[in-house]
mmCIF file with all atom_site columns, C-alpha atoms in Angstrom:
data_model
loop_
_atom_site.group_PDB
_atom_site.id
_atom_site.type_symbol
_atom_site.label_atom_id
_atom_site.label_alt_id
_atom_site.label_comp_id
_atom_site.label_asym_id
_atom_site.label_entity_id
_atom_site.label_seq_id
_atom_site.pdbx_PDB_ins_code
_atom_site.Cartn_x
_atom_site.Cartn_y
_atom_site.Cartn_z
_atom_site.occupancy
_atom_site.B_iso_or_equiv
_atom_site.pdbx_formal_charge
_atom_site.auth_seq_id
_atom_site.auth_comp_id
_atom_site.auth_asym_id
_atom_site.auth_atom_id
_atom_site.pdbx_PDB_model_num
ATOM 1  C CA . MET Z 1 1  ? 10.752 -1.913  3.453   1.00 86.00 ? 1  MET Z CA 1
ATOM 2  C CA . ASN Z 1 2  ? 8.353  0.678   2.074   1.00 91.00 ? 2  ASN Z CA 1
ATOM 3  C CA . GLY Z 1 3  ? 4.787  0.062   1.116   1.00 95.00 ? 3  GLY Z CA 1
ATOM 4  C CA . VAL Z 1 4  ? 2.095  2.095   -0.587  1.00 96.00 ? 4  VAL Z CA 1
ATOM 5  C CA . LEU Z 1 5  ? -0.671 3.252   1.716   1.00 96.00 ? 5  LEU Z CA 1
ATOM 6  C CA . ASN Z 1 6  ? -4.065 3.924   0.176   1.00 96.00 ? 6  ASN Z CA 1
ATOM 7  C CA . GLU Z 1 7  ? -5.293 6.639   2.523   1.00 95.00 ? 7  GLU Z CA 1
ATOM 8  C CA . THR Z 1 8  ? -8.894 6.215   1.352   1.00 94.00 ? 8  THR Z CA 1
ATOM 9  C CA . THR Z 1 9  ? -9.145 2.531   2.331   1.00 94.00 ? 9  THR Z CA 1
ATOM 10 C CA . ASN Z 1 10 ? -6.343 2.534   4.961   1.00 94.00 ? 10 ASN Z CA 1
ATOM 11 C CA . LYS Z 1 11 ? -4.817 -0.496  3.276   1.00 95.00 ? 11 LYS Z CA 1
ATOM 12 C CA . ILE Z 1 12 ? -1.054 -1.002  2.877   1.00 96.00 ? 12 ILE Z CA 1
ATOM 13 C CA . HIS Z 1 13 ? 0.287  -2.652  -0.291  1.00 96.00 ? 13 HIS Z CA 1
ATOM 14 C CA . ARG Z 1 14 ? 3.745  -3.972  -1.101  1.00 95.00 ? 14 ARG Z CA 1
ATOM 15 C CA . HIS Z 1 15 ? 5.647  -1.420  -3.230  1.00 95.00 ? 15 HIS Z CA 1
ATOM 16 C CA . GLU Z 1 16 ? 6.868  -2.885  -6.499  1.00 90.00 ? 16 GLU Z CA 1
ATOM 17 C CA . THR Z 1 17 ? 10.651 -3.147  -6.289  1.00 83.00 ? 17 THR Z CA 1
ATOM 18 C CA . GLY Z 1 18 ? 12.561 -0.840  -8.572  1.00 83.00 ? 18 GLY Z CA 1
ATOM 19 C CA . ARG Z 1 19 ? 9.654  1.522   -9.218  1.00 74.00 ? 19 ARG Z CA 1
ATOM 20 C CA . SER Z 1 20 ? 9.788  5.165   -8.164  1.00 74.00 ? 20 SER Z CA 1
ATOM 21 C CA . ASP Z 1 21 ? 6.054  5.762   -8.388  1.00 87.00 ? 21 ASP Z CA 1
ATOM 22 C CA . PHE Z 1 22 ? 3.191  4.190   -6.435  1.00 91.00 ? 22 PHE Z CA 1
ATOM 23 C CA . ARG Z 1 23 ? 3.141  0.862   -8.312  1.00 92.00 ? 23 ARG Z CA 1
ATOM 24 C CA . THR Z 1 24 ? 2.228  -2.103  -6.139  1.00 94.00 ? 24 THR Z CA 1
ATOM 25 C CA . THR Z 1 25 ? 2.823  -5.832  -6.487  1.00 91.00 ? 25 THR Z CA 1
ATOM 26 C CA . CYS Z 1 26 ? -0.918 -6.550  -6.712  1.00 94.00 ? 26 CYS Z CA 1
ATOM 27 C CA . GLY Z 1 27 ? -1.761 -3.632  -9.011  1.00 93.00 ? 27 GLY Z CA 1
ATOM 28 C CA . ALA Z 1 28 ? -4.756 -2.582  -6.891  1.00 92.00 ? 28 ALA Z CA 1
ATOM 29 C CA . THR Z 1 29 ? -3.652 1.056   -6.761  1.00 92.00 ? 29 THR Z CA 1
ATOM 30 C CA . ALA Z 1 30 ? -3.123 1.478   -10.512 1.00 91.00 ? 30 ALA Z CA 1
ATOM 31 C CA . HIS Z 1 31 ? -6.257 3.600   -10.910 1.00 92.00 ? 31 HIS Z CA 1
ATOM 32 C CA . VAL Z 1 32 ? -6.111 5.454   -7.586  1.00 95.00 ? 32 VAL Z CA 1
ATOM 33 C CA . ALA Z 1 33 ? -5.238 9.159   -7.734  1.00 95.00 ? 33 ALA Z CA 1
ATOM 34 C CA . HIS Z 1 34 ? -1.727 9.801   -6.434  1.00 94.00 ? 34 HIS Z CA 1
ATOM 35 C CA . ASP Z 1 35 ? -2.999 12.321  -3.908  1.00 96.00 ? 35 ASP Z CA 1
ATOM 36 C CA . HIS Z 1 36 ? -4.665 9.393   -2.071  1.00 97.00 ? 36 HIS Z CA 1
ATOM 37 C CA . LEU Z 1 37 ? -1.461 7.323   -1.956  1.00 97.00 ? 37 LEU Z CA 1
ATOM 38 C CA . ARG Z 1 38 ? 1.657  7.636   0.173   1.00 95.00 ? 38 ARG Z CA 1
ATOM 39 C CA . LEU Z 1 39 ? 4.939  5.731   0.482   1.00 94.00 ? 39 LEU Z CA 1
ATOM 40 C CA . ILE Z 1 40 ? 5.448  4.660   4.083   1.00 94.00 ? 40 ILE Z CA 1
ATOM 41 C CA . SER Z 1 41 ? 7.369  2.039   6.028   1.00 94.00 ? 41 SER Z CA 1
ATOM 42 C CA . ILE Z 1 42 ? 5.271  -1.145  6.217   1.00 94.00 ? 42 ILE Z CA 1
ATOM 43 C CA . GLU Z 1 43 ? 6.293  -1.683  9.843   1.00 92.00 ? 43 GLU Z CA 1
ATOM 44 C CA . ARG Z 1 44 ? 5.192  1.818   10.765  1.00 92.00 ? 44 ARG Z CA 1
ATOM 45 C CA . ALA Z 1 45 ? 1.899  1.515   8.905   1.00 91.00 ? 45 ALA Z CA 1
ATOM 46 C CA . VAL Z 1 46 ? 0.827  -1.767  10.512  1.00 87.00 ? 46 VAL Z CA 1
ATOM 47 C CA . THR Z 1 47 ? 1.315  -0.359  14.009  1.00 89.00 ? 47 THR Z CA 1
ATOM 48 C CA . ASP Z 1 48 ? -1.624 1.932   13.254  1.00 81.00 ? 48 ASP Z CA 1
ATOM 49 C CA . ALA Z 1 49 ? -4.792 0.130   14.344  1.00 78.00 ? 49 ALA Z CA 1
ATOM 50 C CA . ASN Z 1 50 ? -6.715 1.511   11.346  1.00 89.00 ? 50 ASN Z CA 1
ATOM 51 C CA . VAL Z 1 51 ? -4.345 0.162   8.664   1.00 93.00 ? 51 VAL Z CA 1
ATOM 52 C CA . THR Z 1 52 ? -4.700 -3.367  7.274   1.00 93.00 ? 52 THR Z CA 1
ATOM 53 C CA . LYS Z 1 53 ? -2.462 -5.308  4.909   1.00 95.00 ? 53 LYS Z CA 1
ATOM 54 C CA . CYS Z 1 54 ? -3.562 -6.185  1.378   1.00 95.00 ? 54 CYS Z CA 1
ATOM 55 C CA . GLY Z 1 55 ? -4.360 -9.895  1.037   1.00 94.00 ? 55 GLY Z CA 1
ATOM 56 C CA . ARG Z 1 56 ? -2.812 -10.027 -2.433  1.00 94.00 ? 56 ARG Z CA 1
ATOM 57 C CA . CYS Z 1 57 ? 0.474  -8.482  -1.298  1.00 94.00 ? 57 CYS Z CA 1
ATOM 58 C CA . PHE Z 1 58 ? 0.852  -10.167 2.093   1.00 94.00 ? 58 PHE Z CA 1
ATOM 59 C CA . THR Z 1 59 ? 0.067  -13.733 3.163   1.00 90.00 ? 59 THR Z CA 1
ATOM 60 C CA . ASP Z 1 60 ? -1.186 -12.399 6.502   1.00 89.00 ? 60 ASP Z CA 1
ATOM 61 C CA . GLY Z 1 61 ? -3.269 -9.657  4.849   1.00 85.00 ? 61 GLY Z CA 1
ATOM 62 C CA . SER Z 1 62 ? -7.015 -9.315  4.483   1.00 79.00 ? 62 SER Z CA 1
ATOM 63 C CA . SER Z 1 63 ? -9.251 -9.022  1.425   1.00 71.00 ? 63 SER Z CA 1
ATOM 64 C CA . TYR Z 1 64 ? -8.310 -7.472  -1.896  1.00 62.00 ? 64 TYR Z CA 1
#
């Protein structure tokens, strides 16, 4: 499953199903410039020690 990584905050968000752009379930990235966002596998992203999960998108996530 792909997520949307905010490279400024190093936070991974759940990608909104059926959307081709960077829309997320929580909507937190709606006003973030696309050059700061990247689609990436959630599993791959969370293996990076610097990336955290969004608390709105994931029950085991932290903060916003």
